[in-house]
Short mmCIF file of C-alpha atoms and ligand atoms in Angstrom, two decimals:
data_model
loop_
_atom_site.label_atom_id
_atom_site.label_comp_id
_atom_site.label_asym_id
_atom_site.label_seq_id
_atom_site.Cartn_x
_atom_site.Cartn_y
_atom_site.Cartn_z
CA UNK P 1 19.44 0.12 38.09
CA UNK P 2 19.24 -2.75 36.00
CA UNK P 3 20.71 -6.06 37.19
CA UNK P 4 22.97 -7.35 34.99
CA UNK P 5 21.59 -8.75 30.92
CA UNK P 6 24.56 -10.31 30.18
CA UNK P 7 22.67 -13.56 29.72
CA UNK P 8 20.67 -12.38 26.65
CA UNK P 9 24.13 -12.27 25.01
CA UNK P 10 26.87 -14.21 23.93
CA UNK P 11 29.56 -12.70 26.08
CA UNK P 12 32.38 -14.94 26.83
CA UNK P 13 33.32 -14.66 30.71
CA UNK P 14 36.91 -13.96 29.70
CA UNK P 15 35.83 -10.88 27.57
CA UNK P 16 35.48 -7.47 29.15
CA UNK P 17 33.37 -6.00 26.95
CA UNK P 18 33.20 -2.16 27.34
CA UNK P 19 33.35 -0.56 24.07
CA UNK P 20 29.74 -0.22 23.23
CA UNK P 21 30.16 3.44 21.58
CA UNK P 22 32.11 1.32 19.20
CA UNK P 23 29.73 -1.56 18.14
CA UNK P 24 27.04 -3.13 20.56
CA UNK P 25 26.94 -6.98 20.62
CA UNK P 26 23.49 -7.97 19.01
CA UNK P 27 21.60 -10.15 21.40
CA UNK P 28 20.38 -13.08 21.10
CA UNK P 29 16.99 -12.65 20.30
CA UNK P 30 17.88 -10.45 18.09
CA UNK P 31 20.45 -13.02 16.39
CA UNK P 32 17.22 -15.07 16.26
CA UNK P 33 14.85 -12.62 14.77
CA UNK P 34 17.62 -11.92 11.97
CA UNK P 35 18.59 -14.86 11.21
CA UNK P 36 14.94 -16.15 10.64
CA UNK P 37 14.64 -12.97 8.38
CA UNK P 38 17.89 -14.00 6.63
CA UNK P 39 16.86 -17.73 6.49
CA UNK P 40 13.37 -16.30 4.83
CA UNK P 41 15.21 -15.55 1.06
CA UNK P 42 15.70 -19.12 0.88
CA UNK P 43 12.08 -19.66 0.18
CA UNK P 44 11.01 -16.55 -2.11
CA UNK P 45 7.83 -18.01 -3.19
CA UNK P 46 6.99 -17.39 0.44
CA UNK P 47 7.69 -13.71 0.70
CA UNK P 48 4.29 -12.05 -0.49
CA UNK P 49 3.83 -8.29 -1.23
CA UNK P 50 2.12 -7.19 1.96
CA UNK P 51 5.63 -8.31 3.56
CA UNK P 52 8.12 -5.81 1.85
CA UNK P 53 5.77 -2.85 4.09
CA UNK P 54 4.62 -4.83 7.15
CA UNK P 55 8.32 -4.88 8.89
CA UNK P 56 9.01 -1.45 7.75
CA UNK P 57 6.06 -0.44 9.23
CA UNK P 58 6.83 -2.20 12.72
CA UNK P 59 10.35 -0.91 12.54
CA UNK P 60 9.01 2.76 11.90
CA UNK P 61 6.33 2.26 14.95
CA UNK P 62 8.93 0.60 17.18
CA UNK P 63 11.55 3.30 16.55
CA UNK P 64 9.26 6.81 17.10
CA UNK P 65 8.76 5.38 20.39
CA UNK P 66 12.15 5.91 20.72
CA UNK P 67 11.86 9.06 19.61
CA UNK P 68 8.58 10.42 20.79
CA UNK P 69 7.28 10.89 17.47
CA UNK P 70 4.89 9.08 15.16
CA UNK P 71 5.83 5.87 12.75
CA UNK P 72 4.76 8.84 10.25
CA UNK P 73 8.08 10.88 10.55
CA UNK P 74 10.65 7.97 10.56
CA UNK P 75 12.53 6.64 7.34
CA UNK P 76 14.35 3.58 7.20
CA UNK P 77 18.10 5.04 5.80
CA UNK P 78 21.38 2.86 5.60
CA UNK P 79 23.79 4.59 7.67
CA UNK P 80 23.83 8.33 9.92
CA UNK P 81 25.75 9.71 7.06
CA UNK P 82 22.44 8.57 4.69
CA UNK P 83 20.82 10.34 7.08
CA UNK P 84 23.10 13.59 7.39
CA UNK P 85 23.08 13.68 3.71
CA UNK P 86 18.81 13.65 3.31
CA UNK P 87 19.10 16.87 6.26
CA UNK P 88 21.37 18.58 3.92
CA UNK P 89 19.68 17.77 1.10
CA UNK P 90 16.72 19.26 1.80
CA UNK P 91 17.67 22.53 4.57
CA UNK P 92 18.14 25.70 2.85
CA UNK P 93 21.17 27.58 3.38
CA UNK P 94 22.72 30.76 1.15
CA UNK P 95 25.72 32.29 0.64
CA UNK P 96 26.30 34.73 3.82
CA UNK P 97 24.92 32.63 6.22
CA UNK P 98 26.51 29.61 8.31
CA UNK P 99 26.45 26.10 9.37
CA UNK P 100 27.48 25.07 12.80
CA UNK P 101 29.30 22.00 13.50
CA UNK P 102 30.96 21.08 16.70
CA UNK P 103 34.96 20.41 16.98
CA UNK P 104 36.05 16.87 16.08
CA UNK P 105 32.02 16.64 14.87
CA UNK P 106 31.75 12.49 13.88
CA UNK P 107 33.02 12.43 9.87
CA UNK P 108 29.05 11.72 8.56
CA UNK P 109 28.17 14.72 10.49
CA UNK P 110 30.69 16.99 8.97
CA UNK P 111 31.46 15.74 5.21
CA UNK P 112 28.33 17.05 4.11
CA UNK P 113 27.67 20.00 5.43
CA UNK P 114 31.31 20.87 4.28
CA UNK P 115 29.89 20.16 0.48
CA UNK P 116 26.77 21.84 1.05
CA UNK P 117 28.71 25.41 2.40
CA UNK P 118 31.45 24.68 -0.91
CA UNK P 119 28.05 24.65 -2.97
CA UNK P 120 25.61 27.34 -1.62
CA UNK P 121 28.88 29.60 -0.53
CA UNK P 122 27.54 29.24 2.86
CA UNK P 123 30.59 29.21 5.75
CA UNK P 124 30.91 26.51 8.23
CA UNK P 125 31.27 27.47 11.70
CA UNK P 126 32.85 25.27 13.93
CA UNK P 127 32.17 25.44 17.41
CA UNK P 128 35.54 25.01 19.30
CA UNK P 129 35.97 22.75 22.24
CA UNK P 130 35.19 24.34 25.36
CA UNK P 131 37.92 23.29 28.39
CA UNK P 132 35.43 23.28 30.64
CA UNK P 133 33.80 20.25 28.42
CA UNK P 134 30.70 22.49 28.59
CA UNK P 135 28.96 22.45 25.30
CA UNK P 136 25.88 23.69 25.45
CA UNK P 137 27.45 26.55 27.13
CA UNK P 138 29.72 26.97 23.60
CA UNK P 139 26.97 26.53 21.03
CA UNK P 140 24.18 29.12 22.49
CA UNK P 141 26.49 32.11 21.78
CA UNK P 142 27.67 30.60 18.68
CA UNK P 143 24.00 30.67 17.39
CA UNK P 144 23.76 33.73 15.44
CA UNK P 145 21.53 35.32 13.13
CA UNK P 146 23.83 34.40 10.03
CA UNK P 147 23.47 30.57 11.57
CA UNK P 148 20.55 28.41 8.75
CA UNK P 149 21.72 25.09 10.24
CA UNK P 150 22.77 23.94 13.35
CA UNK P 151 24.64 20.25 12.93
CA UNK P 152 24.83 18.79 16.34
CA UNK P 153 24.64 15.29 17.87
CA UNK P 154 23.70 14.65 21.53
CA UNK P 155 26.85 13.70 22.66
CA UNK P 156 30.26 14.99 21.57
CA UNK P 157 31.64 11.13 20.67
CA UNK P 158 35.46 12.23 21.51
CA UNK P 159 34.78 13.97 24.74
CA UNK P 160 31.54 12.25 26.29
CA UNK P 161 30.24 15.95 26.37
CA UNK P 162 26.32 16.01 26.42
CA UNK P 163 24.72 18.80 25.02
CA UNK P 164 21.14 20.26 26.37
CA UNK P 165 19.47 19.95 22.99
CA UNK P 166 16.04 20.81 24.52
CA UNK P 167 17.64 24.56 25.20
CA UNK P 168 19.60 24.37 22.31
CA UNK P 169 16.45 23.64 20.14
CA UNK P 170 14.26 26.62 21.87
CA UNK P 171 17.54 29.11 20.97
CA UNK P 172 17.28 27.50 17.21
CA UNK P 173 13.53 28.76 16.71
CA UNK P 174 14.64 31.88 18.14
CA UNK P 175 17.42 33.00 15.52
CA UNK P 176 14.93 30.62 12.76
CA UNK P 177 17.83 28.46 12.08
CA UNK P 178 17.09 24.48 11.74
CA UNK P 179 18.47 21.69 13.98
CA UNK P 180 19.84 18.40 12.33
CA UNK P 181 20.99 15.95 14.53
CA UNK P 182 23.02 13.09 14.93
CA UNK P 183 21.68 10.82 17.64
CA UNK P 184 24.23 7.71 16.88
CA UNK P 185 26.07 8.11 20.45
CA UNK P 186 22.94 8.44 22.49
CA UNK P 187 19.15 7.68 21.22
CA UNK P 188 18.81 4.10 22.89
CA UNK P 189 20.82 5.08 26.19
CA UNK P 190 20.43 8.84 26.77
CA UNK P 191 16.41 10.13 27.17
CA UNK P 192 15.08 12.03 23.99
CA UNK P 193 11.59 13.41 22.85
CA UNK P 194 11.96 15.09 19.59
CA UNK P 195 8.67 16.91 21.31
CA UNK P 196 11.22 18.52 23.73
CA UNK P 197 13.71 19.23 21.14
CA UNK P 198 12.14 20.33 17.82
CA UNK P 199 14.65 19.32 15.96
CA UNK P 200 14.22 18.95 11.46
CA UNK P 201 15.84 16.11 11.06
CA UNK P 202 17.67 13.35 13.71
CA UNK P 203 19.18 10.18 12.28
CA UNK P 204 20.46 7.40 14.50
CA UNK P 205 22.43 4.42 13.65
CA UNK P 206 21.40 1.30 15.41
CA UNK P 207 24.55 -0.74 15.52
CA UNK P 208 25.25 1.17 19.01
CA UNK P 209 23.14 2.21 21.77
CA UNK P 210 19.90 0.60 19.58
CA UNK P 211 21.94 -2.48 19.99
CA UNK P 212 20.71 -3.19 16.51
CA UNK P 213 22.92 -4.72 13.24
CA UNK P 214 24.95 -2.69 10.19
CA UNK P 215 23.59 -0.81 8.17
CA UNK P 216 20.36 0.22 9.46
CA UNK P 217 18.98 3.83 10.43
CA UNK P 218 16.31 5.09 11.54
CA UNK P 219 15.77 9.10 10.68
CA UNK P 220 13.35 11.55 12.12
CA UNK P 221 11.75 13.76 9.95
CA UNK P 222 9.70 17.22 10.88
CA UNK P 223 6.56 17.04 9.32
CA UNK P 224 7.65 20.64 7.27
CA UNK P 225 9.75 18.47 5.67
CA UNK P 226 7.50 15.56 4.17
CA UNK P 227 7.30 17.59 0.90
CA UNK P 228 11.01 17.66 0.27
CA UNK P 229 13.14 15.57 -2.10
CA UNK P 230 14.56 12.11 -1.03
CA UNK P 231 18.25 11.35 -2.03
CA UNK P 232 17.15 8.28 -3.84
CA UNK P 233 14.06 7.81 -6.93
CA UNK P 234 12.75 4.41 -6.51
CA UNK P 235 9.75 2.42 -6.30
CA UNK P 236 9.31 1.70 -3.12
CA UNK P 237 8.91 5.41 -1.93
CA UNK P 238 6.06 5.75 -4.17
CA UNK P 239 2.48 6.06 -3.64
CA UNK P 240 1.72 3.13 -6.00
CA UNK P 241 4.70 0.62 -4.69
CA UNK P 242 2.01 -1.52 -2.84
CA UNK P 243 0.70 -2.62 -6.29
CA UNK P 244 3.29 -4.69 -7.89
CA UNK P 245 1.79 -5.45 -11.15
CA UNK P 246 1.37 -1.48 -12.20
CA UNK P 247 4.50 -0.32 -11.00
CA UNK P 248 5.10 1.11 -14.22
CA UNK P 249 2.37 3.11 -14.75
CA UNK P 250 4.76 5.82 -13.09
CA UNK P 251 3.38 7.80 -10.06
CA UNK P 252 4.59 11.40 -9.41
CA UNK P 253 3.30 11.08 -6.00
CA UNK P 254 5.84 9.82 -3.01
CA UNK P 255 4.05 7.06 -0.12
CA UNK P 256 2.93 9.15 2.72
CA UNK P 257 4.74 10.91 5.77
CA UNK P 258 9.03 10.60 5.69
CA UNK P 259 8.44 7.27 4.31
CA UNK P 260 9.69 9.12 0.44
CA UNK P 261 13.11 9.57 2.36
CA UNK P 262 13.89 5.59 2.54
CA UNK P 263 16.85 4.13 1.42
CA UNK P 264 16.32 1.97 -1.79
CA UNK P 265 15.66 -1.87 -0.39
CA UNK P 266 14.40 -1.00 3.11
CA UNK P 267 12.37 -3.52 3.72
CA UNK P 268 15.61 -5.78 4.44
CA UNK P 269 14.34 -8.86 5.93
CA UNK P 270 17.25 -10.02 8.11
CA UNK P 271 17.87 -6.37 9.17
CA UNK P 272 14.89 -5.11 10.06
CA UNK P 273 13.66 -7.77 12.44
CA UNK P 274 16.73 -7.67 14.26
CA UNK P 275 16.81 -4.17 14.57
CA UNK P 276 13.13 -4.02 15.95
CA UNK P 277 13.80 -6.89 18.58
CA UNK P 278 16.53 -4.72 20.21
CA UNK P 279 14.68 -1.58 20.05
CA UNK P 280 11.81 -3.39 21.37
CA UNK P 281 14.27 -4.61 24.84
CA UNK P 282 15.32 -1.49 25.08
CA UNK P 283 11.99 0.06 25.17
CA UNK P 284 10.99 -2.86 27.77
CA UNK P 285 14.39 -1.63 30.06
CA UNK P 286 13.62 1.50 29.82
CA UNK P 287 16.40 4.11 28.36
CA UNK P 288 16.67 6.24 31.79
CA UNK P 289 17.36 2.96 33.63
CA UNK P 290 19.88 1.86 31.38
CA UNK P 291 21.77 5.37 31.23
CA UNK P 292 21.99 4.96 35.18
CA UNK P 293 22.97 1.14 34.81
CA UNK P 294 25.66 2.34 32.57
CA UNK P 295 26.13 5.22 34.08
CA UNK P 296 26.70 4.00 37.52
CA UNK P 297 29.68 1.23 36.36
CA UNK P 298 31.20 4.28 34.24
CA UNK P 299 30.93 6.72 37.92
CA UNK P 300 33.08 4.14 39.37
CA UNK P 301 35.61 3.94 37.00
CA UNK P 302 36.14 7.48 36.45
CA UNK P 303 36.93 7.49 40.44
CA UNK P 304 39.05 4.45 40.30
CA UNK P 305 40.93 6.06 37.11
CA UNK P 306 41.79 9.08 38.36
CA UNK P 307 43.47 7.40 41.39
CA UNK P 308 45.67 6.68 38.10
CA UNK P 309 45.94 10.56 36.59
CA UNK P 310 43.43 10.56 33.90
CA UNK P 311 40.72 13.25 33.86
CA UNK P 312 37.06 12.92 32.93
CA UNK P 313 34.09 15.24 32.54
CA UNK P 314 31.55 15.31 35.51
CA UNK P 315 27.87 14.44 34.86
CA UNK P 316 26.22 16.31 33.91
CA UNK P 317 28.40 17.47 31.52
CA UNK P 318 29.50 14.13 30.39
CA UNK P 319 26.94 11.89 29.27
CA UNK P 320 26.54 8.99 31.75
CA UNK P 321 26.94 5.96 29.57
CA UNK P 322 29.93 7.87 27.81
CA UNK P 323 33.73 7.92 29.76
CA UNK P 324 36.21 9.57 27.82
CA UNK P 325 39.20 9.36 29.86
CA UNK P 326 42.09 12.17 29.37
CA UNK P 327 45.90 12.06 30.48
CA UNK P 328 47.76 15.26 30.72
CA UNK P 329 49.59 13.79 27.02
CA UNK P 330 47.44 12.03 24.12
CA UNK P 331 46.49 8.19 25.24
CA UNK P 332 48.94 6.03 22.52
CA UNK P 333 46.24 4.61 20.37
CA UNK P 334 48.32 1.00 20.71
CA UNK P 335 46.81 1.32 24.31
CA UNK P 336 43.44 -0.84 22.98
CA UNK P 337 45.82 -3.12 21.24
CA UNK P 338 47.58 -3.69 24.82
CA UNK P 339 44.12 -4.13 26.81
CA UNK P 340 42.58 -6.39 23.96
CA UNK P 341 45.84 -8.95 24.56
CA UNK P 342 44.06 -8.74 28.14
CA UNK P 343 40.61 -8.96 26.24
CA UNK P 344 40.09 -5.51 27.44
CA UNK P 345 37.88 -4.03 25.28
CA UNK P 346 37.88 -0.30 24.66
CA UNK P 347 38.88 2.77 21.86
CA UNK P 348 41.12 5.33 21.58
CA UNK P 349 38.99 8.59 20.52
CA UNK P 350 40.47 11.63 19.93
CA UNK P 351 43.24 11.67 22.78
CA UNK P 352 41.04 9.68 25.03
CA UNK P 353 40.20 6.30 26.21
CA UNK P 354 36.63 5.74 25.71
CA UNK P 355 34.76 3.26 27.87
CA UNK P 356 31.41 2.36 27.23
CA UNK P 357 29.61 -0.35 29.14
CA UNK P 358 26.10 -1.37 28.78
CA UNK P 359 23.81 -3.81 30.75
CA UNK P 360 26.08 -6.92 29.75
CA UNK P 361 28.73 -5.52 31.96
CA UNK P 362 29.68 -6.21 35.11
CA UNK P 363 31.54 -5.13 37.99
CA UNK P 364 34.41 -7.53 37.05
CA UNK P 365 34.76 -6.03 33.59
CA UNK P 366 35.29 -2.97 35.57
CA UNK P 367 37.82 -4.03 37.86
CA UNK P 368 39.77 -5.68 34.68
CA UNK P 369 40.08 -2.48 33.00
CA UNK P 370 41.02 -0.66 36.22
CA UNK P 371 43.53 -3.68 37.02
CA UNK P 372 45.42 -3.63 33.71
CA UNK P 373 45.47 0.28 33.03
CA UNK P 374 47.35 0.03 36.78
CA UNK P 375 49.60 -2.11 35.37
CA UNK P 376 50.38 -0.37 31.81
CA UNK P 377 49.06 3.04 31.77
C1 PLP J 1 28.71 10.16 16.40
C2 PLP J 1 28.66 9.09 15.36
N1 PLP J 1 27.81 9.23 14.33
C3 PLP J 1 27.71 8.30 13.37
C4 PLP J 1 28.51 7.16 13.39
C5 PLP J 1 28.37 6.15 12.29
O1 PLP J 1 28.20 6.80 11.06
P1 PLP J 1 27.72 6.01 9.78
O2 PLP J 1 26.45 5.33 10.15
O3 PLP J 1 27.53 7.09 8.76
O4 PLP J 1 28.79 5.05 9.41
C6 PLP J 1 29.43 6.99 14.43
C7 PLP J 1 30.31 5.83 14.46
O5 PLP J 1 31.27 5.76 15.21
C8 PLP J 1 29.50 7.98 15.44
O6 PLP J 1 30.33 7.85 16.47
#
């Protein structure tokens, strides 16, 4: 267990913070390290060439150690649904076959696999939610032979319901279907090796978990797929980008590895910096000590809540750093309005409460949620 970061971050003592599945607060070094970036457009004539690859190329290194993979398979992308899109993009799927989603599936992980079945003719197949909050358990038999794409994250973001990807990945190669994943609720704070998993593509947002800013991505990328086609054409992807003066003598050939798959403008000076100070903390915490940091504060709460009637998954079934608490009726989403009067901070998901606390939290914040749902829920 970690002790307590809270003073790498500009957390007020009166807030209560626990609502990192909804944005993470971006520490202060990493406030730093973007702002510098930021402050760096004032003075263009000091931005040279070599620059506009050099941070992508730390943020690519920085992130597949994240992942388990190589710099060579991650893109720089915008957003998980940039992401999503580039999987769907590029994974084959006909007309007869399926693509399996999970129930309440996060909207950038569902939107475009509903297009690409509308397109190809392809059906989606949506995996119901199980009642026993056991998902792996519902997706293995729902992997078919008629299944091209599985569409899955790590964690189920309205239930807090992990699924074994590592089994789920082996069952994938079985029935040849490919994995695409969205790791937005988990790659930072829940242990991954894409190794382990096998999966095509995995996209990650880091404005969670990665405790990075908006509107930066990192996605995985199988090697099969370096050949495919990016969902943007400009010329940064290219071979010949690092050459600014012949940029127009137009190159049919894309830079190396997933780097074809960036988003236009990658090399985003205030972003990027940021982005790869966080990932770099978290790499120096260690992701299974933070899921049992987090984990342990959200154990206690899930005992001292259902002293109060809600219901919550069991680890392992629920991801540790993810509490989705249940009441026999739907929690009133004016509940977070309520507990942020308190400065309570938490969401309404779905019909739960979701509580997320990270290594800025502390016992207190704990006891403040506890102590006002008491009084109001
Ligand atoms: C599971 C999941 N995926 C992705 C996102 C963010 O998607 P995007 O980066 O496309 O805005 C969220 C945000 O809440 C999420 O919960």
């Amino acid at each position: 267990m970690l002790p307590c970061q809270r003073y790498l971050f500009d957390i007020p003592d009166s807030i209560a913070y626990l609502n990192c599945g909804y944005m993470s607060p971006l520490m202060k070094p990493a406030l730093e390290a973007g702002t510098a970036g930021l402050a760096r457009k004032a003075h263009p004539w000091e931005l040279t060439a070599p620059e506009f690859f050099s941070g992508s190329e730390e943020f690519r290194a920085v992130a597949a150690q994240l992942l388990g993979s190589t710099a060579d398979c991650v893109a720089i992308v915008s957003s998980a649904g940039y992401g999503v899109e580039t999987a769907a993009r590029n994974l084959p799927v006909k007309k007869g076959q399926t693509i399996l989603v999970l129930d309440e599936q996060f909207p950038s992980n569902y939107y475009p696999w509903k297009r690409l079945a509308e397109h190809t003719g392809a059906a989606l197949k949506i995996v119901p939610r199980p009642s026993d909050y056991d998902w792996t358990a519902a997706v293995l038999p729902a992997l078919t032979s008629e299944v091209a794409i599985a569409a899955l994250p790590h964690v189920q973001w309205t239930s807090g319901g992990q699924l074994d990807l590592a089994r789920i990945g082996e069952e994938c190669r079985k029935i040849g279907a490919a994995l695409a994943l969205d790791l937005t609720q988990s790659l930072g704070v829940l242990p991954f090796n894409v190794s382990d998993v096998q999966p095509d593509f995995a996209v990650a947002a880091t404005y969670k978990w990665l405790l990075g800013p908006y509107t930066a991505g990192l996605l995985y990328v199988a090697p099969k797929w370096h050949k495919g086609i990016p969902l943007e054409e400009g010329w940064i992807q290219r071979a010949n980008a690092r050459d600014f003066s012949s940029l127009i003598l137009y190159s049919d050939e894309y830079d190396s590895g997933a780097r074809r798959f960036d988003m236009g403008e990658r090399s985003n000076f205030a972003l990027l910096p940021a982005a790869v100070r966080a990932m770099r903390q978290i790499l120096e915490w260690g992701v299974e000590i933070i899921s049992a940091t987090s984990g342990a504060m959200n154990q206690r709460l899930a005992e001292a809540a259902a002293e109060l009637g809600f219901s919550a998954p069991n680890e392992p079934l629920r991801a540790p750093h993810y509490l989705c608490l249940r009441k026999t009726t739907p929690i009133p989403p004016e509940l977070t309005h309520v507990l942020a009067r308190e400065k309570v901070y938490v969401s309404v998901r779905g019909t739960s409460l979701r509580v997320t606390p990270h290594v800025y939290n502390t016992e207190q914040d704990c006891e403040r949620l506890i102590a006002c749902l008491r009084r109001i829920a």
